[in-house]
PDB file of C-alpha atoms in Angstrom:
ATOM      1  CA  UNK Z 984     257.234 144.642 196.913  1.00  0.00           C
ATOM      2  CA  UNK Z 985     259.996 147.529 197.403  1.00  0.00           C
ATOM      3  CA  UNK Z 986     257.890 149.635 194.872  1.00  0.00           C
ATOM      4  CA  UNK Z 987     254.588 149.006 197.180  1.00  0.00           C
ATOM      5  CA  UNK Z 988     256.703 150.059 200.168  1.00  0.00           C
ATOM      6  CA  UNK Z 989     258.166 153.309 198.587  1.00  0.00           C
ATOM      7  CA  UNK Z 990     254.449 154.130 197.997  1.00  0.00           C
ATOM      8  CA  UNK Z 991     253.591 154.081 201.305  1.00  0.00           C
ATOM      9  CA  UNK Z 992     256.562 156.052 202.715  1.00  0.00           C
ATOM     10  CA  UNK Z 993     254.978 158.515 200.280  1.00  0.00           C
ATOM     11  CA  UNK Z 994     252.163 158.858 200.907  1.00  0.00           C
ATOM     12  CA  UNK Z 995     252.754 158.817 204.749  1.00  0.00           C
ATOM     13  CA  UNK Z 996     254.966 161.962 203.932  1.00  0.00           C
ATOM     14  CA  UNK Z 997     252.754 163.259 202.187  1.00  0.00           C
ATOM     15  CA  UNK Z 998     250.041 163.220 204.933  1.00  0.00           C
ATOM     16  CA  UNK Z 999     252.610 164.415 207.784  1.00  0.00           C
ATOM     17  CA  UNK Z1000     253.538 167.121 205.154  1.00  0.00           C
ATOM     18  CA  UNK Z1001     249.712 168.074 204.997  1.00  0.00           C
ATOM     19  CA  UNK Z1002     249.077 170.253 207.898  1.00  0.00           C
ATOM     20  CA  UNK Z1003     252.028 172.501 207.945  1.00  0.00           C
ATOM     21  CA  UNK Z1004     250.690 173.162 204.210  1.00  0.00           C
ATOM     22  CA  UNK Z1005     247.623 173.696 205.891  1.00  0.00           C
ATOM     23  CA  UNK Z1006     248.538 175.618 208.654  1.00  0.00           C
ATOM     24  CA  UNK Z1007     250.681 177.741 206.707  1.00  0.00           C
ATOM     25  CA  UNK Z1008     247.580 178.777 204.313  1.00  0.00           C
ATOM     26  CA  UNK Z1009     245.718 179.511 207.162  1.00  0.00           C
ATOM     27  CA  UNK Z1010     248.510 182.062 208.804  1.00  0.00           C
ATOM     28  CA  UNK Z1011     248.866 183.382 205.148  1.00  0.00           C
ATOM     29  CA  UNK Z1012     245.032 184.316 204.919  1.00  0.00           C
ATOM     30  CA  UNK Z1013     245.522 185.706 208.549  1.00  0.00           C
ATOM     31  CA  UNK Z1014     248.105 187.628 207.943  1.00  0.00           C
ATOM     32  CA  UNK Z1015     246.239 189.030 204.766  1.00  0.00           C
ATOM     33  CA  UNK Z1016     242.763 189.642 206.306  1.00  0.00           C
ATOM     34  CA  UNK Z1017     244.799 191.198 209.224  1.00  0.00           C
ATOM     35  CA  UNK Z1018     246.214 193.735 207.195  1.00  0.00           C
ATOM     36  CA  UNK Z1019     243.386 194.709 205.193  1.00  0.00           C
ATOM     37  CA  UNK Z1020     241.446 195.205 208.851  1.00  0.00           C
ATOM     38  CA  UNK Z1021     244.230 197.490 209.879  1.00  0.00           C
ATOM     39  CA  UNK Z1022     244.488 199.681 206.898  1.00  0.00           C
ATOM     40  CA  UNK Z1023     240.251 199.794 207.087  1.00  0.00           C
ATOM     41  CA  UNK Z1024     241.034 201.343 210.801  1.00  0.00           C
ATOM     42  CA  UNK Z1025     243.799 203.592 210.000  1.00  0.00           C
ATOM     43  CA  UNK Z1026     242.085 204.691 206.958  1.00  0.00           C
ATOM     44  CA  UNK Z1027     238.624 206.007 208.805  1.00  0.00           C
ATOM     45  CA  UNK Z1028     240.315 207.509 211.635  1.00  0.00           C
ATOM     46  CA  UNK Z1029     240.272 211.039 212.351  1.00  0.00           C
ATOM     47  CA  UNK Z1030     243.504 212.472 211.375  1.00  0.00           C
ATOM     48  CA  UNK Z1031     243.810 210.739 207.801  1.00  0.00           C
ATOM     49  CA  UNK Z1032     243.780 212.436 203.972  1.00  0.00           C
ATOM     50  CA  UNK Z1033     244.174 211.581 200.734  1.00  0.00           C
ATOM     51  CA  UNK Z1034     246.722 212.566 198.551  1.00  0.00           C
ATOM     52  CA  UNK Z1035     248.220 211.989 195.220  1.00  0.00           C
ATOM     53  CA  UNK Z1036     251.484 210.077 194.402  1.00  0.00           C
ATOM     54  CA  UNK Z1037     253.880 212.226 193.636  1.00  0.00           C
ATOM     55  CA  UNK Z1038     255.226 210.076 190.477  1.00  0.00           C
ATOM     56  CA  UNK Z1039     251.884 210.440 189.115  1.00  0.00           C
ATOM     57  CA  UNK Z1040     252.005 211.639 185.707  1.00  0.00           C
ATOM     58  CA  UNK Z1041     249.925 214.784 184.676  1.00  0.00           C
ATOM     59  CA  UNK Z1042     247.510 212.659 182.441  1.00  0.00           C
ATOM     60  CA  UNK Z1043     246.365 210.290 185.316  1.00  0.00           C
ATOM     61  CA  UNK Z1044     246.285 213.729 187.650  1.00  0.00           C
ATOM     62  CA  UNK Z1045     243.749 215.338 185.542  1.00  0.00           C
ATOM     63  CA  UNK Z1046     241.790 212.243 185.028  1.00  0.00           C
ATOM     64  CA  UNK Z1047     241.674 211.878 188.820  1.00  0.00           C
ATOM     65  CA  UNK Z1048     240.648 215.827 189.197  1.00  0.00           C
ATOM     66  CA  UNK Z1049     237.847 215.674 186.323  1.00  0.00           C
ATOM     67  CA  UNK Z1050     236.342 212.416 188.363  1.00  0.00           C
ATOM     68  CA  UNK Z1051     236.362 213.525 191.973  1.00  0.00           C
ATOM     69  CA  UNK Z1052     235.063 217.575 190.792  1.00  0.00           C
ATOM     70  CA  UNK Z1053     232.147 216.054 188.868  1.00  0.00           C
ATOM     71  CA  UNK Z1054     231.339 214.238 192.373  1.00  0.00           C
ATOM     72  CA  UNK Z1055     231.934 217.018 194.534  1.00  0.00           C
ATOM     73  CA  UNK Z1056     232.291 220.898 194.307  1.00  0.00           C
ATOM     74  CA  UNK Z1057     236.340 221.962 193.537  1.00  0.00           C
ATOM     75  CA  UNK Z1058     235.870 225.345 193.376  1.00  0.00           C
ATOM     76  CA  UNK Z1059     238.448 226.120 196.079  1.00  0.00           C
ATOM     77  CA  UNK Z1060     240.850 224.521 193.446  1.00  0.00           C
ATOM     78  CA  UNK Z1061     239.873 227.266 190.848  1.00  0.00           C
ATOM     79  CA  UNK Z1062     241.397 230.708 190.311  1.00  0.00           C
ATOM     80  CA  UNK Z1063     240.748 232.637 192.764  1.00  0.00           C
ATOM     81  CA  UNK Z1064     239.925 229.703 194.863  1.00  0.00           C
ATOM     82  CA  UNK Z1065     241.514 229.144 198.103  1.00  0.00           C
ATOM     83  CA  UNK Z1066     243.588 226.453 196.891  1.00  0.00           C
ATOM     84  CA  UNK Z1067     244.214 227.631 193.768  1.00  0.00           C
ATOM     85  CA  UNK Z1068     248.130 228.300 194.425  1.00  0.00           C
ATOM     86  CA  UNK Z1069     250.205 226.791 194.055  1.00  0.00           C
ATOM     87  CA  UNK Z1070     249.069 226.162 190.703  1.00  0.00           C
ATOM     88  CA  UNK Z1071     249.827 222.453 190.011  1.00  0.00           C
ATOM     89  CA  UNK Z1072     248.415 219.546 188.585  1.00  0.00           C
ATOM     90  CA  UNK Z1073     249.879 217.549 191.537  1.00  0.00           C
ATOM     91  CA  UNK Z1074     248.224 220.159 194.081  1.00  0.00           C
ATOM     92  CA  UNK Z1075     245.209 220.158 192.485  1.00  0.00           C
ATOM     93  CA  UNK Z1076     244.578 216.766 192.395  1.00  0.00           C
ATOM     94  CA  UNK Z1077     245.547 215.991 196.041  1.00  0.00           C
ATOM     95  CA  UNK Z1078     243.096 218.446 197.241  1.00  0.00           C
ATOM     96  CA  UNK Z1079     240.395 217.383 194.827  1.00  0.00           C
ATOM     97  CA  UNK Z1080     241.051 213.438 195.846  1.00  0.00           C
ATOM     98  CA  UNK Z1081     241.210 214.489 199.155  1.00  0.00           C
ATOM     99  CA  UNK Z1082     237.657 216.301 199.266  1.00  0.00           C
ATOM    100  CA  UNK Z1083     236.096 213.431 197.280  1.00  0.00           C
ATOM    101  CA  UNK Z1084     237.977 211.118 199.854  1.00  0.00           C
ATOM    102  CA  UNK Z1085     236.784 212.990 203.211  1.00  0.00           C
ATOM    103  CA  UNK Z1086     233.417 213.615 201.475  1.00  0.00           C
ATOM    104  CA  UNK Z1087     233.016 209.630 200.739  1.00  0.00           C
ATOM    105  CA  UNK Z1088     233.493 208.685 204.819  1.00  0.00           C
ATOM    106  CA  UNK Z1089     237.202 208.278 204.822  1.00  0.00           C
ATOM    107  CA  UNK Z1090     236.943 204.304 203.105  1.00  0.00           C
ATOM    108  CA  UNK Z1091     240.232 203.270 201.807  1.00  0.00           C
ATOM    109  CA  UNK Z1092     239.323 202.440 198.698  1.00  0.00           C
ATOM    110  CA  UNK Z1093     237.852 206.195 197.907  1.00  0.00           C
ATOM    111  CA  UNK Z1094     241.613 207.005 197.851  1.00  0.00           C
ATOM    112  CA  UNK Z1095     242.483 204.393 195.448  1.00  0.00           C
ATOM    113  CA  UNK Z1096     242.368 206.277 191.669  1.00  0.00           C
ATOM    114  CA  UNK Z1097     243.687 203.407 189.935  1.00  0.00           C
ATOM    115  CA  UNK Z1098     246.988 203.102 191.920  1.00  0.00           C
ATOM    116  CA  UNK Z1099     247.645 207.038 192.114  1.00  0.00           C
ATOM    117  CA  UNK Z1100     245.913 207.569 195.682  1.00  0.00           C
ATOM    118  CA  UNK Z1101     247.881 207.711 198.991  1.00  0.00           C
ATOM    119  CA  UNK Z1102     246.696 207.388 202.309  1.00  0.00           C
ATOM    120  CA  UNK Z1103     248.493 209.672 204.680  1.00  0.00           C
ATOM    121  CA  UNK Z1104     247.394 209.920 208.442  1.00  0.00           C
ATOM    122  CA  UNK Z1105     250.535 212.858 209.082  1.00  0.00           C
ATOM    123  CA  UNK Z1106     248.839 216.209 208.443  1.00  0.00           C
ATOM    124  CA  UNK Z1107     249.453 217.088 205.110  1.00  0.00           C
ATOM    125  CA  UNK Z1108     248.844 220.637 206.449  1.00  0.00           C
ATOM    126  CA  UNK Z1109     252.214 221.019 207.988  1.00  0.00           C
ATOM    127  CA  UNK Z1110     253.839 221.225 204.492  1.00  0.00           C
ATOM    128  CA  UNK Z1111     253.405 224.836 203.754  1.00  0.00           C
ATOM    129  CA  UNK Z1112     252.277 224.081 200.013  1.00  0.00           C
ATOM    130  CA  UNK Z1113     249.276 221.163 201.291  1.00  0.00           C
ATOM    131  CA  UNK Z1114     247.936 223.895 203.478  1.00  0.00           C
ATOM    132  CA  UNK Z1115     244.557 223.238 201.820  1.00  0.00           C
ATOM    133  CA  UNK Z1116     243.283 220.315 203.680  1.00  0.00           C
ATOM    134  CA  UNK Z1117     242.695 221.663 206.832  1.00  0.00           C
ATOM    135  CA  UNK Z1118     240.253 224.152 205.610  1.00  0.00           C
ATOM    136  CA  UNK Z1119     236.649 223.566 206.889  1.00  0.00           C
ATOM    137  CA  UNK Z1120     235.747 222.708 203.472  1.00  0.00           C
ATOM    138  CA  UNK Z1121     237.945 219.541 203.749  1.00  0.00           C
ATOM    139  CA  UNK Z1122     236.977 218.003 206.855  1.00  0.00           C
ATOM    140  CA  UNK Z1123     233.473 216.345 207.362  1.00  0.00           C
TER     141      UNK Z1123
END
C-alpha cells in the first residue's frame, strides 16, 4: 500500500512539475526567436557593414576574398585600386565581404563566412585604415 501511495505523490509531482518545464521551453524558444528577429533588423538597417574577424587566419581570409570576388567585382581591392592600401589580407577581405554583403541586401547570414564574418553597425569608415566602405561602390 505505502509503495502505491509513493507512486502517486509522484506522479502528482510530476504533473505540478510539468508546466514550469513547459513554460520554461516556451520562454527559451522566445527568447531565441527574439534574438534572431533582432539581429535580422539590426543587420538590414542602413548604417550596417560587414567585416572580417580580426583573429581570422590568412588561409580562411583568402578563401573568403576568392568567394565573395568571383560573386562580385573587387577591383577596388587590386593594385592600383582604391582600396588597395593598406595592403592586407585582413583589409582585403573586409572590404571584399563587405561588398558581397551590401551587394546581397544586407541579410545576416551574407556576413557569415563560416564563423569569420562580423556584423558592425559603427561606421567602419571612421578608422582611418577601413576608409573603403563608404565609397559609392560599397553602398547599394
Amino acid at each position: 500500500m505505502a509503495n502505491k501511495s509513493f507512486r502517486r505523490v509522484f506522479k502528482r509531482q510530476a504533473r505540478s512539475n510539468m508546466p514550469k518545464v513547459h513554460i520554461s521551453l516556451c520562454f527559451v524558444i522566445f527568447l531565441c526567436l527574439s534574438l534572431q528577429n533582432f539581429m535580422r533588423v539590426n543587420s538590414q538597417s542602413q548604417g550596417s557593414w560587414c567585416i572580417a574577424n580580426a583573429l581570422t587566419d590568412n588561409e580562411t581570409l583568402l578563401k573568403n576574398i576568392n568567394f565573395a570576388c568571383s560573386q562580385i567585382d573587387c577591383g577596388i581591392i587590386l593594385e592600383g585600386g582604391s582600396c588597395y592600401d593598406p595592403n592586407t589580407p585582413l583589409n582585403h577581405a573586409s572590404v571584399a565581404m563587405n561588398l558581397y554583403y551590401q551587394a546581397q541586401g544586407r541579410h545576416y547570414w551574407n556576413c557569415q563566412f563560416d564563423g569569420s564574418g562580423l556584423i558592425t553597425v559603427i561606421d567602419p569608415s571612421e578608422f582611418a585604415s577601413l576608409h573603403c566602405y563608404v565609397t559609392p561602390l560599397c553602398q547599394s
